[in-house]
N, CA and C atoms as an extended XYZ file, in Angstrom:
579
Properties=species:S:1:pos:R:3:atomname:S:1:resname:S:1:resid:I:1 pbc="F F F"
N       -17.994        3.544       -8.742 N   MET     1
C       -17.120        2.328       -8.213 CA  MET     1
C       -16.513        2.355       -7.466 C   MET     1
N       -16.505        1.469       -5.919 N   LYS     2
C       -15.183        1.766       -4.937 CA  LYS     2
C       -14.347        0.533       -4.851 C   LYS     2
N       -12.836        0.849       -5.014 N   LEU     3
C       -12.136       -0.142       -4.928 CA  LEU     3
C       -10.785        0.206       -3.529 C   LEU     3
N       -10.522       -1.049       -3.165 N   ILE     4
C        -9.351       -1.213       -2.232 CA  ILE     4
C        -8.264       -1.072       -3.284 C   ILE     4
N        -6.823       -0.162       -3.186 N   PHE     5
C        -5.627       -0.482       -3.711 CA  PHE     5
C        -5.124       -1.031       -2.324 C   PHE     5
N        -4.097       -1.868       -2.630 N   ALA     6
C        -3.928       -2.884       -1.250 CA  ALA     6
C        -2.124       -2.361       -1.438 C   ALA     6
N        -2.136       -0.771       -0.882 N   THR     7
C        -1.090       -0.237       -0.843 CA  THR     7
C        -0.750        0.840       -0.143 C   THR     7
N         0.284        0.801        0.773 N   ASN     8
C         0.315        2.465        1.144 CA  ASN     8
C         1.491        3.189        0.913 C   ASN     8
N         1.897        3.086       -0.190 N   ASN     9
C         2.845        3.956       -1.095 CA  ASN     9
C         2.088        4.922       -1.836 C   ASN     9
N         2.183        6.234       -1.211 N   LEU    10
C         1.391        7.485       -2.362 CA  LEU    10
C         1.486        7.635       -3.255 C   LEU    10
N         3.392        7.607       -3.869 N   ASN    11
C         3.345        7.857       -5.022 CA  ASN    11
C         2.648        7.053       -6.016 C   ASN    11
N         2.534        5.350       -5.512 N   LYS    12
C         1.912        5.067       -6.263 CA  LYS    12
C         0.259        4.789       -6.596 C   LYS    12
N        -0.028        5.580       -5.364 N   LEU    13
C        -1.847        5.743       -5.805 CA  LEU    13
C        -2.147        6.732       -6.233 C   LEU    13
N        -1.495        8.212       -6.036 N   ARG    14
C        -0.817        8.814       -7.254 CA  ARG    14
C        -1.479        8.800       -8.426 C   ARG    14
N        -0.195        7.436       -9.267 N   GLU    15
C         0.061        7.314      -10.742 CA  GLU    15
C        -1.532        6.678      -10.865 C   GLU    15
N        -1.724        5.710       -9.892 N   VAL    16
C        -2.953        4.919      -10.255 CA  VAL    16
C        -3.988        5.514      -10.191 C   VAL    16
N        -3.992        6.043       -9.402 N   GLN    17
C        -5.333        7.209       -9.296 CA  GLN    17
C        -5.353        8.435      -11.265 C   GLN    17
N        -4.572        9.059      -11.084 N   LYS    18
C        -4.485        9.792      -12.867 CA  LYS    18
C        -4.677        8.748      -13.575 C   LYS    18
N        -4.342        7.526      -13.800 N   ILE    19
C        -4.636        6.492      -15.186 CA  ILE    19
C        -6.002        6.384      -15.061 C   ILE    19
N        -6.544        5.723      -13.846 N   ILE    20
C        -7.661        5.430      -13.747 CA  ILE    20
C        -8.735        5.967      -13.726 C   ILE    20
N        -8.861        7.047      -13.487 N   GLY    21
C        -9.664        8.479      -13.307 CA  GLY    21
C       -10.710        8.616      -12.677 C   GLY    21
N       -11.838        9.044      -12.763 N   GLU    22
C       -12.941        9.434      -11.608 CA  GLU    22
C       -13.894        8.591      -11.692 C   GLU    22
N       -14.042        7.526      -12.549 N   ASP    23
C       -14.823        6.656      -12.556 CA  ASP    23
C       -14.885        5.867      -11.087 C   ASP    23
N       -13.289        5.776      -10.617 N   PHE    24
C       -13.283        4.688       -9.784 CA  PHE    24
C       -12.710        5.620       -8.252 C   PHE    24
N       -13.625        4.943       -7.388 N   GLU    25
C       -12.898        5.796       -6.217 CA  GLU    25
C       -11.842        4.723       -5.397 C   GLU    25
N       -10.591        5.107       -5.145 N   ILE    26
C        -9.681        4.495       -4.838 CA  ILE    26
C        -9.728        4.856       -3.670 C   ILE    26
N        -9.385        3.501       -2.783 N   SER    27
C        -8.897        4.207       -1.414 CA  SER    27
C        -7.650        3.203       -0.984 C   SER    27
N        -7.048        2.828       -0.185 N   THR    28
C        -6.086        2.358        0.663 CA  THR    28
C        -6.854        1.439        1.749 C   THR    28
N        -5.619        0.559        2.333 N   PRO    29
C        -5.746       -0.235        3.209 CA  PRO    29
C        -6.135        0.459        4.571 C   PRO    29
N        -5.088        2.014        4.534 N   ALA    30
C        -5.380        2.305        5.895 CA  ALA    30
C        -6.619        2.845        6.157 C   ALA    30
N        -7.391        3.927        5.144 N   ASP    31
C        -8.589        4.093        5.189 CA  ASP    31
C        -9.654        3.059        5.748 C   ASP    31
N        -9.088        1.119        5.530 N   TYR    32
C       -10.009        0.460        7.167 CA  TYR    32
C        -9.398       -0.141        7.701 C   TYR    32
N        -8.409        0.631        8.024 N   GLY    33
C        -7.796        0.216        9.697 CA  GLY    33
C        -6.508       -0.389        9.440 C   GLY    33
N        -6.499       -0.541        8.196 N   ILE    34
C        -5.540       -1.794        7.900 CA  ILE    34
C        -3.935       -1.100        7.640 C   ILE    34
N        -2.932       -0.976        9.082 N   THR    35
C        -1.849        0.016        8.641 CA  THR    35
C        -0.293       -0.972        8.647 C   THR    35
N        -0.872       -2.428        8.966 N   GLU    36
C         0.497       -3.555        8.792 CA  GLU    36
C         0.726       -3.651        7.709 C   GLU    36
N         2.139       -4.315        7.300 N   ASP    37
C         2.565       -4.239        6.468 CA  ASP    37
C         2.042       -5.392        5.727 C   ASP    37
N         1.783       -5.198        4.679 N   ILE    38
C         0.892       -6.499        3.690 CA  ILE    38
C         1.664       -7.513        3.128 C   ILE    38
N         1.514       -8.734        3.739 N   PRO    39
C         2.651      -10.378        2.858 CA  PRO    39
C         2.595       -9.806        1.339 C   PRO    39
N         4.344      -10.260        1.186 N   GLU    40
C         4.592      -10.501        0.236 CA  GLU    40
C         5.803      -11.769        0.378 C   GLU    40
N         5.290      -12.345        0.438 N   THR    41
C         6.065      -13.398        0.503 CA  THR    41
C         6.745      -14.962       -0.452 C   THR    41
N         5.895      -14.274       -1.896 N   GLN    42
C         5.967      -15.476       -3.072 CA  GLN    42
C         7.096      -15.400       -3.849 C   GLN    42
N         7.244      -15.916       -4.450 N   GLU    43
C         8.536      -15.871       -5.902 CA  GLU    43
C         8.086      -15.407       -6.956 C   GLU    43
N         7.104      -15.206       -7.170 N   THR    44
C         6.604      -14.233       -8.511 CA  THR    44
C         6.266      -12.963       -8.136 C   THR    44
N         5.876      -11.957       -8.917 N   LEU    45
C         5.027      -11.013       -9.024 CA  LEU    45
C         3.763      -11.021       -9.067 C   LEU    45
N         3.243      -11.814       -9.924 N   GLU    46
C         2.252      -12.229       -9.700 CA  GLU    46
C         1.290      -12.845       -8.661 C   GLU    46
N         2.363      -13.782       -7.900 N   GLY    47
C         2.184      -14.874       -6.470 CA  GLY    47
C         2.126      -13.231       -5.705 C   GLY    47
N         3.037      -12.110       -5.651 N   ASN    48
C         2.728      -11.323       -4.538 CA  ASN    48
C         1.224      -10.192       -4.732 C   ASN    48
N         1.187      -10.350       -6.023 N   ALA    49
C         0.261       -9.619       -6.634 CA  ALA    49
C        -1.301       -9.853       -5.868 C   ALA    49
N        -1.429      -11.338       -6.292 N   LEU    50
C        -2.643      -12.166       -5.845 CA  LEU    50
C        -2.523      -12.070       -3.612 C   LEU    50
N        -1.268      -12.824       -3.627 N   GLU    51
C        -1.223      -12.525       -1.906 CA  GLU    51
C        -1.448      -11.413       -1.164 C   GLU    51
N        -1.209       -9.932       -1.994 N   LYS    52
C        -1.813       -9.046       -1.111 CA  LYS    52
C        -3.489       -8.801       -1.297 C   LYS    52
N        -3.274       -8.902       -2.801 N   ALA    53
C        -5.120       -8.810       -2.822 CA  ALA    53
C        -6.221       -9.363       -1.833 C   ALA    53
N        -6.352      -10.554       -1.689 N   ARG    54
C        -6.473      -11.726       -0.873 CA  ARG    54
C        -6.217      -11.546        0.521 C   ARG    54
N        -5.193      -11.008        0.765 N   TYR    55
C        -5.200      -10.265        2.545 CA  TYR    55
C        -6.139       -9.409        2.733 C   TYR    55
N        -6.243       -8.415        1.612 N   ILE    56
C        -7.109       -7.099        2.018 CA  ILE    56
C        -8.706       -7.598        1.988 C   ILE    56
N        -8.645       -8.544        0.799 N   TYR    57
C        -9.745       -8.902        0.313 CA  TYR    57
C       -10.484       -9.894        1.501 C   TYR    57
N       -10.003      -10.348        1.867 N   LYS    58
C       -10.421      -11.607        3.399 CA  LYS    58
C       -11.137      -10.521        4.597 C   LYS    58
N       -10.116       -9.304        4.932 N   ARG    59
C       -10.437       -8.667        5.640 CA  ARG    59
C       -11.521       -7.602        5.797 C   ARG    59
N       -11.542       -7.139        4.722 N   THR    60
C       -12.953       -6.668        3.955 CA  THR    60
C       -14.344       -6.789        3.545 C   THR    60
N       -13.684       -8.173        2.220 N   LYS    61
C       -14.728       -8.241        1.812 CA  LYS    61
C       -15.274       -6.877        0.378 C   LYS    61
N       -14.527       -6.323        0.340 N   ILE    62
C       -14.555       -5.092       -0.595 CA  ILE    62
C       -13.652       -5.313       -2.062 C   ILE    62
N       -14.249       -5.139       -3.087 N   ASN    63
C       -13.199       -5.397       -4.024 CA  ASN    63
C       -12.004       -4.448       -4.152 C   ASN    63
N       -10.809       -4.948       -4.519 N   CYS    64
C        -9.571       -4.588       -4.293 CA  CYS    64
C        -8.933       -5.165       -5.205 C   CYS    64
N        -7.953       -4.468       -5.667 N   PHE    65
C        -6.381       -5.158       -6.298 CA  PHE    65
C        -5.112       -4.876       -5.827 C   PHE    65
N        -3.915       -5.412       -6.228 N   ALA    66
C        -3.315       -5.200       -5.731 CA  ALA    66
C        -2.121       -5.306       -6.918 C   ALA    66
N        -0.966       -4.675       -6.831 N   ASP    67
C         0.090       -4.689       -7.825 CA  ASP    67
C         1.398       -5.376       -7.288 C   ASP    67
N         2.423       -5.967       -8.047 N   ASP    68
C         3.577       -5.973       -7.919 CA  ASP    68
C         4.616       -5.904       -8.906 C   ASP    68
N         5.864       -5.107       -8.634 N   THR    69
C         6.387       -4.407       -9.877 CA  THR    69
C         7.838       -5.006       -9.238 C   THR    69
N         8.522       -5.103      -10.614 N   GLY    70
C         9.935       -5.664      -10.784 CA  GLY    70
C        10.708       -5.244      -11.783 C   GLY    70
N        12.019       -4.949      -10.850 N   LEU    71
C        13.044       -4.424      -12.340 CA  LEU    71
C        13.867       -5.641      -12.627 C   LEU    71
N        13.598       -5.945      -14.290 N   GLU    72
C        14.469       -7.186      -14.781 CA  GLU    72
C        15.703       -7.291      -15.689 C   GLU    72
N        16.740       -7.617      -15.096 N   VAL    73
C        17.948       -7.053      -15.457 CA  VAL    73
C        18.225       -8.369      -16.327 C   VAL    73
N        18.837       -8.255      -17.731 N   GLU    74
C        19.145       -9.041      -18.445 CA  GLU    74
C        20.218       -9.691      -18.012 C   GLU    74
N        21.816       -9.232      -17.866 N   VAL    75
C        22.547       -9.773      -17.548 CA  VAL    75
C        22.863      -10.237      -15.929 C   VAL    75
N        21.697       -9.369      -15.055 N   LEU    76
C        21.515      -10.350      -13.983 CA  LEU    76
C        20.606      -11.156      -13.560 C   LEU    76
N        20.120      -11.854      -14.849 N   ASN    77
C        19.260      -13.066      -14.778 CA  ASN    77
C        18.136      -12.819      -14.210 C   ASN    77
N        17.724      -11.751      -14.828 N   ASN    78
C        16.169      -10.963      -14.049 CA  ASN    78
C        16.379      -10.233      -12.761 C   ASN    78
N        17.591      -10.328      -12.015 N   ALA    79
C        17.490       -9.946      -10.803 CA  ALA    79
C        17.075       -8.042      -11.089 C   ALA    79
N        17.029       -7.344      -10.312 N   PRO    80
C        16.057       -8.100       -8.664 CA  PRO    80
C        15.475       -8.377       -8.617 C   PRO    80
N        14.379       -8.171      -10.314 N   GLY    81
C        12.314       -8.723      -10.008 CA  GLY    81
C        11.761       -8.850       -8.698 C   GLY    81
N        11.374       -9.976       -8.427 N   VAL    82
C        10.738       -9.674       -7.142 CA  VAL    82
C        11.210       -9.169       -6.277 C   VAL    82
N        12.556       -9.054       -5.968 N   TYR    83
C        12.899       -8.674       -4.873 CA  TYR    83
C        13.724       -7.206       -4.865 C   TYR    83
N        13.238       -6.500       -5.931 N   SER    84
C        13.477       -4.668       -6.259 CA  SER    84
C        13.449       -4.232       -5.230 C   SER    84
N        12.398       -4.008       -4.622 N   ALA    85
C        12.349       -2.728       -3.376 CA  ALA    85
C        13.397       -3.291       -1.986 C   ALA    85
N        13.248       -4.623       -2.061 N   ARG    86
C        14.857       -5.023       -0.927 CA  ARG    86
C        15.996       -5.327       -1.406 C   ARG    86
N        16.240       -4.893       -2.720 N   TYR    87
C        17.206       -5.593       -3.586 CA  TYR    87
C        18.599       -5.129       -2.446 C   TYR    87
N        18.800       -4.086       -1.877 N   ALA    88
C        19.710       -3.870       -0.808 CA  ALA    88
C        19.691       -4.447        0.595 C   ALA    88
N        18.783       -4.908        1.160 N   GLY    89
C        18.591       -5.145        2.228 CA  GLY    89
C        16.533       -4.426        2.324 C   GLY    89
N        16.280       -5.392        3.551 N   ILE    90
C        15.049       -5.473        3.763 CA  ILE    90
C        14.389       -3.430        4.573 C   ILE    90
N        15.279       -3.004        4.695 N   GLU    91
C        14.919       -1.491        4.667 CA  GLU    91
C        14.099       -1.004        3.561 C   GLU    91
N        13.716       -1.342        2.325 N   LYS    92
C        13.761       -0.801        1.035 CA  LYS    92
C        13.950        0.327        0.457 C   LYS    92
N        15.589        0.764        0.710 N   ASP    93
C        16.093        2.031        0.454 CA  ASP    93
C        16.633        2.332       -0.931 C   ASP    93
N        15.376        3.140       -1.301 N   ASN    94
C        16.472        3.504       -3.318 CA  ASN    94
C        17.506        4.191       -3.296 C   ASN    94
N        17.984        4.803       -2.343 N   GLU    95
C        19.099        4.830       -2.594 CA  GLU    95
C        20.383        3.714       -2.675 C   GLU    95
N        20.141        3.039       -1.645 N   ALA    96
C        20.911        1.513       -1.368 CA  ALA    96
C        20.944        0.396       -2.805 C   ALA    96
N        19.361        0.462       -3.289 N   ASN    97
C        18.704       -0.328       -4.177 CA  ASN    97
C        20.016        0.047       -5.609 C   ASN    97
N        19.881        1.679       -6.075 N   ILE    98
C        20.341        1.991       -7.111 CA  ILE    98
C        22.020        1.932       -7.159 C   ILE    98
N        22.883        2.247       -6.045 N   SER    99
C        24.114        1.787       -5.715 CA  SER    99
C        24.633        0.432       -6.081 C   SER    99
N        23.390       -0.193       -5.210 N   LEU   100
C        23.752       -1.785       -5.551 CA  LEU   100
C        23.572       -1.982       -6.883 C   LEU   100
N        22.807       -2.020       -7.547 N   LEU   101
C        22.716       -1.898       -8.991 CA  LEU   101
C        23.374       -1.594       -9.825 C   LEU   101
N        24.075       -0.097       -9.898 N   LEU   102
C        25.018        0.304      -10.396 CA  LEU   102
C        26.206       -0.579      -10.366 C   LEU   102
N        26.601       -0.634       -8.963 N   LYS   103
C        28.015       -1.670       -9.019 CA  LYS   103
C        27.745       -3.028       -9.430 C   LYS   103
N        26.447       -3.758       -9.644 N   ASN   104
C        25.959       -5.158      -10.017 CA  ASN   104
C        26.569       -5.029      -11.659 C   ASN   104
N        26.621       -3.885      -12.250 N   MET   105
C        26.665       -3.340      -13.608 CA  MET   105
C        27.631       -2.847      -13.989 C   MET   105
N        28.662       -2.553      -12.891 N   ALA   106
C        29.951       -1.778      -13.408 CA  ALA   106
C        30.876       -2.253      -14.800 C   ALA   106
N        30.721       -3.756      -14.718 N   GLU   107
C        31.546       -4.629      -15.499 CA  GLU   107
C        31.058       -4.861      -16.985 C   GLU   107
N        30.036       -4.395      -17.085 N   THR   108
C        28.966       -5.030      -18.380 CA  THR   108
C        28.379       -3.299      -19.181 C   THR   108
N        28.781       -4.591      -20.345 N   THR   109
C        28.212       -3.321      -21.284 CA  THR   109
C        26.532       -3.758      -21.884 C   THR   109
N        26.099       -4.812      -21.521 N   ASN   110
C        24.893       -5.134      -21.917 CA  ASN   110
C        24.047       -4.707      -20.417 C   ASN   110
N        23.231       -3.361      -21.112 N   ARG   111
C        21.984       -2.717      -19.718 CA  ARG   111
C        20.688       -3.113      -20.016 C   ARG   111
N        20.495       -3.828      -21.290 N   LYS   112
C        19.135       -4.264      -21.354 CA  LYS   112
C        18.405       -4.574      -19.988 C   LYS   112
N        16.885       -3.991      -19.775 N   ALA   113
C        16.274       -4.149      -18.649 CA  ALA   113
C        15.176       -3.975      -18.874 C   ALA   113
N        14.167       -4.544      -18.048 N   GLN   114
C        12.391       -4.202      -18.248 CA  GLN   114
C        12.011       -4.214      -16.897 C   GLN   114
N        10.945       -2.939      -17.016 N   PHE   115
C         9.723       -3.235      -15.833 CA  PHE   115
C         8.394       -3.973      -15.950 C   PHE   115
N         8.169       -5.111      -15.259 N   ARG   116
C         7.020       -5.271      -15.156 CA  ARG   116
C         6.535       -5.544      -14.161 C   ARG   116
N         4.974       -5.003      -14.467 N   THR   117
C         4.037       -5.150      -13.369 CA  THR   117
C         3.141       -6.329      -13.546 C   THR   117
N         2.637       -6.703      -12.331 N   ALA   118
C         1.604       -7.560      -12.086 CA  ALA   118
C         0.325       -7.343      -11.378 C   ALA   118
N        -0.650       -7.061      -11.703 N   ILE   119
C        -1.865       -6.555      -11.380 CA  ILE   119
C        -2.564       -7.820      -10.410 C   ILE   119
N        -2.948       -8.123       -9.616 N   ALA   120
C        -4.037       -8.868       -9.123 CA  ALA   120
C        -5.344       -8.042       -8.803 C   ALA   120
N        -6.754       -8.678       -9.204 N   LEU   121
C        -7.889       -8.070       -8.846 CA  LEU   121
C        -9.054       -9.320       -8.211 C   LEU   121
N        -9.257       -8.751       -7.423 N   ILE   122
C       -10.352       -9.434       -6.974 CA  ILE   122
C       -11.937       -8.296       -7.118 C   ILE   122
N       -12.881       -9.098       -7.697 N   LEU   123
C       -14.078       -8.557       -8.016 CA  LEU   123
C       -14.859       -9.925       -7.546 C   LEU   123
N       -15.967       -9.193       -6.623 N   GLY   124
C       -16.766       -9.918       -5.968 CA  GLY   124
C       -16.517      -11.269       -5.803 C   GLY   124
N       -15.407      -11.818       -5.448 N   GLY   125
C       -14.718      -12.783       -5.048 CA  GLY   125
C       -14.072      -13.426       -6.509 C   GLY   125
N       -13.873      -13.542       -7.417 N   LYS   126
C       -13.362      -13.964       -8.303 CA  LYS   126
C       -11.911      -12.740       -8.892 C   LYS   126
N       -11.069      -13.877       -9.117 N   GLU   127
C        -9.733      -12.878       -9.463 CA  GLU   127
C        -9.348      -13.418      -10.703 C   GLU   127
N        -8.275      -11.758      -11.593 N   PHE   128
C        -8.213      -11.746      -12.621 CA  PHE   128
C        -6.637      -11.106      -12.385 C   PHE   128
N        -5.948      -11.047      -13.645 N   LEU   129
C        -4.443      -10.832      -13.548 CA  LEU   129
C        -4.509      -10.376      -14.401 C   LEU   129
N        -3.657       -8.840      -14.799 N   PHE   130
C        -3.357       -7.697      -15.462 CA  PHE   130
C        -1.757       -8.107      -15.492 C   PHE   130
N        -0.909       -7.485      -16.666 N   GLU   131
C         0.594       -7.936      -16.930 CA  GLU   131
C         0.647       -6.108      -17.770 C   GLU   131
N         1.661       -5.498      -17.346 N   GLY   132
C         2.231       -4.685      -17.852 CA  GLY   132
C         3.521       -4.457      -18.153 C   GLY   132
N         4.406       -4.133      -19.598 N   ILE   133
C         6.174       -4.803      -19.186 CA  ILE   133
C         6.869       -2.642      -20.554 C   ILE   133
N         7.604       -2.597      -20.056 N   VAL   134
C         7.811       -1.722      -20.657 CA  VAL   134
C         9.907       -1.828      -20.788 C   VAL   134
N        10.265       -2.001      -21.774 N   ARG   135
C        11.846       -2.311      -21.822 CA  ARG   135
C        12.652       -1.028      -22.043 C   ARG   135
N        13.737       -1.510      -21.584 N   GLY   136
C        14.904        0.253      -21.559 CA  GLY   136
C        16.103       -0.976      -21.433 C   GLY   136
N        16.821        0.474      -20.832 N   LYS   137
C        18.468        0.382      -20.460 CA  LYS   137
C        18.422        0.587      -19.036 C   LYS   137
N        19.594        0.566      -18.294 N   ILE   138
C        20.176        0.742      -17.192 CA  ILE   138
C        20.972        2.130      -17.278 C   ILE   138
N        21.229        2.956      -17.297 N   LEU   139
C        21.839        4.119      -17.182 CA  LEU   139
C        23.031        3.914      -16.013 C   LEU   139
N        24.029        4.433      -16.752 N   THR   140
C        25.234        4.172      -15.511 CA  THR   140
C        25.452        5.412      -14.496 C   THR   140
N        24.242        6.284      -14.662 N   GLU   141
C        24.737        7.311      -13.287 CA  GLU   141
C        23.690        7.686      -13.664 C   GLU   141
N        22.263        8.468      -12.327 N   LYS   142
C        21.356        8.686      -11.978 CA  LYS   142
C        20.865        9.649      -13.022 C   LYS   142
N        19.776       10.269      -13.233 N   LYS   143
C        19.241       11.543      -13.834 CA  LYS   143
C        17.965       11.408      -13.718 C   LYS   143
N        17.481       13.057      -13.190 N   GLY   144
C        16.224       13.385      -12.828 CA  GLY   144
C        16.023       13.368      -11.478 C   GLY   144
N        15.569       13.975      -10.987 N   ASP   145
C        14.794       13.769       -9.610 CA  ASP   145
C        13.402       13.436       -9.510 C   ASP   145
N        12.313       13.343      -10.780 N   LYS   146
C        10.666       12.988      -10.267 CA  LYS   146
C        10.921       11.230      -10.447 C   LYS   146
N         9.769       11.074      -10.009 N   GLY   147
C         9.819        9.583       -9.694 CA  GLY   147
C         9.901        8.879       -8.610 C   GLY   147
N         9.916        7.929       -8.633 N   PHE   148
C        10.655        7.082       -7.414 CA  PHE   148
C        11.379        5.575       -7.864 C   PHE   148
N        11.859        4.717       -6.834 N   GLY   149
C        12.596        3.710       -6.852 CA  GLY   149
C        13.837        3.999       -8.143 C   GLY   149
N        13.898        3.042       -8.728 N   TYR   150
C        14.823        3.267      -10.152 CA  TYR   150
C        14.228        3.964      -10.744 C   TYR   150
N        13.584        4.862      -10.877 N   ASP   151
C        13.401        5.576      -12.313 CA  ASP   151
C        14.659        6.352      -12.726 C   ASP   151
N        15.371        6.904      -12.013 N   PRO   152
C        16.229        7.760      -12.409 CA  PRO   152
C        17.824        6.998      -12.972 C   PRO   152
N        17.510        5.670      -13.208 N   VAL   153
C        18.402        4.480      -13.698 CA  VAL   153
C        17.742        4.036      -14.757 C   VAL   153
N        16.441        4.067      -15.409 N   PHE   154
C        15.767        3.524      -15.718 CA  PHE   154
C        15.469        4.279      -16.965 C   PHE   154
N        16.058        4.151      -18.309 N   GLN   155
C        15.814        5.068      -19.238 CA  GLN   155
C        14.939        3.639      -20.575 C   GLN   155
N        13.530        3.887      -21.430 N   PRO   156
C        12.733        3.498      -21.744 CA  PRO   156
C        13.469        3.635      -23.088 C   PRO   156
N        12.925        2.272      -23.887 N   ASP   157
C        13.712        2.250      -25.103 CA  ASP   157
C        12.735        3.478      -26.243 C   ASP   157
N        13.708        3.693      -27.311 N   GLY   158
C        12.376        4.842      -27.985 CA  GLY   158
C        12.881        6.428      -26.915 C   GLY   158
N        13.566        6.099      -26.176 N   TYR   159
C        13.286        7.765      -25.151 CA  TYR   159
C        14.715        8.056      -24.918 C   TYR   159
N        15.524        9.516      -24.894 N   GLY   160
C        16.801        9.440      -24.284 CA  GLY   160
C        16.656       10.312      -23.438 C   GLY   160
N        15.461       10.131      -22.366 N   ILE   161
C        15.792       10.663      -20.868 CA  ILE   161
C        15.376        9.459      -20.181 C   ILE   161
N        15.538        9.128      -18.550 N   SER   162
C        15.219        8.794      -18.141 CA  SER   162
C        13.438        8.665      -17.515 C   SER   162
N        13.000        7.934      -16.851 N   PHE   163
C        11.786        7.633      -15.835 CA  PHE   163
C        11.619        9.198      -15.386 C   PHE   163
N        13.199        9.438      -14.048 N   ALA   164
C        12.760       10.270      -13.254 CA  ALA   164
C        13.226       11.409      -14.162 C   ALA   164
N        13.041       12.086      -15.749 N   GLU   165
C        13.019       13.411      -16.122 CA  GLU   165
C        11.797       13.461      -16.468 C   GLU   165
N        10.835       12.435      -16.778 N   MET   166
C         9.554       12.301      -17.510 CA  MET   166
C         8.715       13.050      -16.473 C   MET   166
N         7.391       13.769      -16.778 N   SER   167
C         6.663       14.334      -16.011 CA  SER   167
C         5.669       12.909      -15.851 C   SER   167
N         4.444       12.679      -14.872 N   LEU   168
C         3.851       11.435      -14.383 CA  LEU   168
C         2.955       11.268      -15.877 C   LEU   168
N         2.313       12.750      -16.078 N   GLU   169
C         2.088       11.842      -17.460 CA  GLU   169
C         2.630       11.063      -18.776 C   GLU   169
N         3.578       11.470      -19.002 N   GLU   170
C         4.082       10.981      -19.629 CA  GLU   170
C         4.913       10.079      -19.481 C   GLU   170
N         5.066        9.569      -18.203 N   LYS   171
C         5.352        8.207      -17.599 CA  LYS   171
C         4.345        7.362      -17.954 C   LYS   171
N         3.085        7.660      -17.582 N   ASN   172
C         2.455        6.866      -17.359 CA  ASN   172
C         1.800        6.248      -19.000 C   ASN   172
N         2.110        7.221      -19.732 N   ARG   173
C         1.636        6.974      -21.112 CA  ARG   173
C         2.095        6.002      -21.697 C   ARG   173
N         3.588        5.432      -20.771 N   ILE   174
C         4.105        4.154      -22.013 CA  ILE   174
C         5.148        2.772      -20.688 C   ILE   174
N         4.466        3.718      -19.091 N   SER   175
C         4.991        2.928      -17.827 CA  SER   175
C         4.348        1.563      -17.650 C   SER   175
N         5.497        0.830      -17.436 N   HIS   176
C         5.088       -0.594      -16.993 CA  HIS   176
C         3.144       -0.520      -16.552 C   HIS   176
N         3.536        0.389      -15.418 N   ARG   177
C         1.908       -0.030      -14.042 CA  ARG   177
C         1.174        0.557      -15.024 C   ARG   177
N         1.300        1.800      -15.789 N   GLY   178
C         0.705        2.507      -16.612 CA  GLY   178
C        -0.011        1.398      -17.004 C   GLY   178
N         0.544        0.496      -18.327 N   THR   179
C        -0.337       -0.148      -19.127 CA  THR   179
C        -1.246       -1.153      -18.557 C   THR   179
N        -0.452       -1.495      -17.053 N   ALA   180
C        -1.587       -2.920      -16.507 CA  ALA   180
C        -2.325       -1.937      -15.853 C   ALA   180
N        -2.168       -0.869      -15.601 N   ILE   181
C        -3.558       -0.297      -14.903 CA  ILE   181
C        -4.451       -0.071      -16.236 C   ILE   181
N        -4.335        0.763      -17.466 N   LYS   182
C        -4.932        0.967      -18.533 CA  LYS   182
C        -6.153       -0.442      -18.609 C   LYS   182
N        -5.388       -1.304      -18.117 N   LYS   183
C        -5.793       -2.655      -19.091 CA  LYS   183
C        -6.932       -3.417      -17.697 C   LYS   183
N        -6.613       -3.052      -16.646 N   LEU   184
C        -7.253       -3.397      -15.467 CA  LEU   184
C        -8.830       -2.235      -15.959 C   LEU   184
N        -8.546       -0.972      -15.895 N   ALA   185
C        -9.583       -0.120      -16.070 CA  ALA   185
C       -10.220       -0.078      -17.171 C   ALA   185
N        -9.706       -0.484      -17.850 N   ASP   186
C       -10.767       -1.352      -19.403 CA  ASP   186
C       -11.342       -2.027      -19.471 C   ASP   186
N       -10.648       -3.429      -18.494 N   PHE   187
C       -11.323       -4.571      -17.586 CA  PHE   187
C       -13.097       -4.306      -16.971 C   PHE   187
N       -12.583       -3.294      -15.946 N   LEU   188
C       -13.658       -2.866      -15.497 CA  LEU   188
C       -14.820       -1.919      -15.960 C   LEU   188
N       -14.695       -1.115      -17.407 N   LYS   189
C       -15.487       -0.135      -17.782 CA  LYS   189
C       -16.203       -1.299      -18.986 C   LYS   189
N       -15.709       -2.359      -19.240 N   ASN   190
C       -16.284       -3.244      -19.564 CA  ASN   190
C       -17.564       -4.120      -19.088 C   ASN   190
N       -16.440       -4.547      -17.878 N   GLU   191
C       -17.781       -5.133      -17.300 CA  GLU   191
C       -19.173       -4.703      -16.305 C   GLU   191
N       -19.295       -3.209      -16.871 N   ASN   192
C       -20.283       -2.976      -16.400 CA  ASN   192
C       -20.868       -2.965      -14.717 C   ASN   192
N       -19.918       -2.965      -14.522 N   ILE   193
C       -20.027       -2.783      -12.846 CA  ILE   193
C       -20.832       -1.674      -12.229 C   ILE   193
């Protein structure tokens, strides 16, 4: 089955293809000549995921899905949340985002946080939503060099290492995106398409 994943982030694409398996042929908007930034103007992860999926579906009429992920930090009233990628500015600079996060948390001992992913699927014109959450804490310094985004400062509950210290397989087993993608894949397989 062919699906467009509404992202131009190759790290995300690799993660998703690994989880979703060979039953699905995943392409990107660029494969269909859509190279502009896909709008993300909503105030919720679910809203952004739906907006991106609708944008791609409207242009291609091909079944597609989109995700939006946010890091929600308890002591920061669930910030950066929907603004996680551009927390330190519109440049979407991972290092600047991490630096700002650590600065904003410098005076607190409450390090509780969670990653949350919302996935919107448009299948035959119908819309479906899936969610994945992983709880953990924000470390006081970066650890590891794998992954992307906030991975070097996020340690999932039950583990003594950050996401950036895990292999892709290990991270996918427990991650927010992994959980949401598994729900998406199970749904698609049960739809018998």
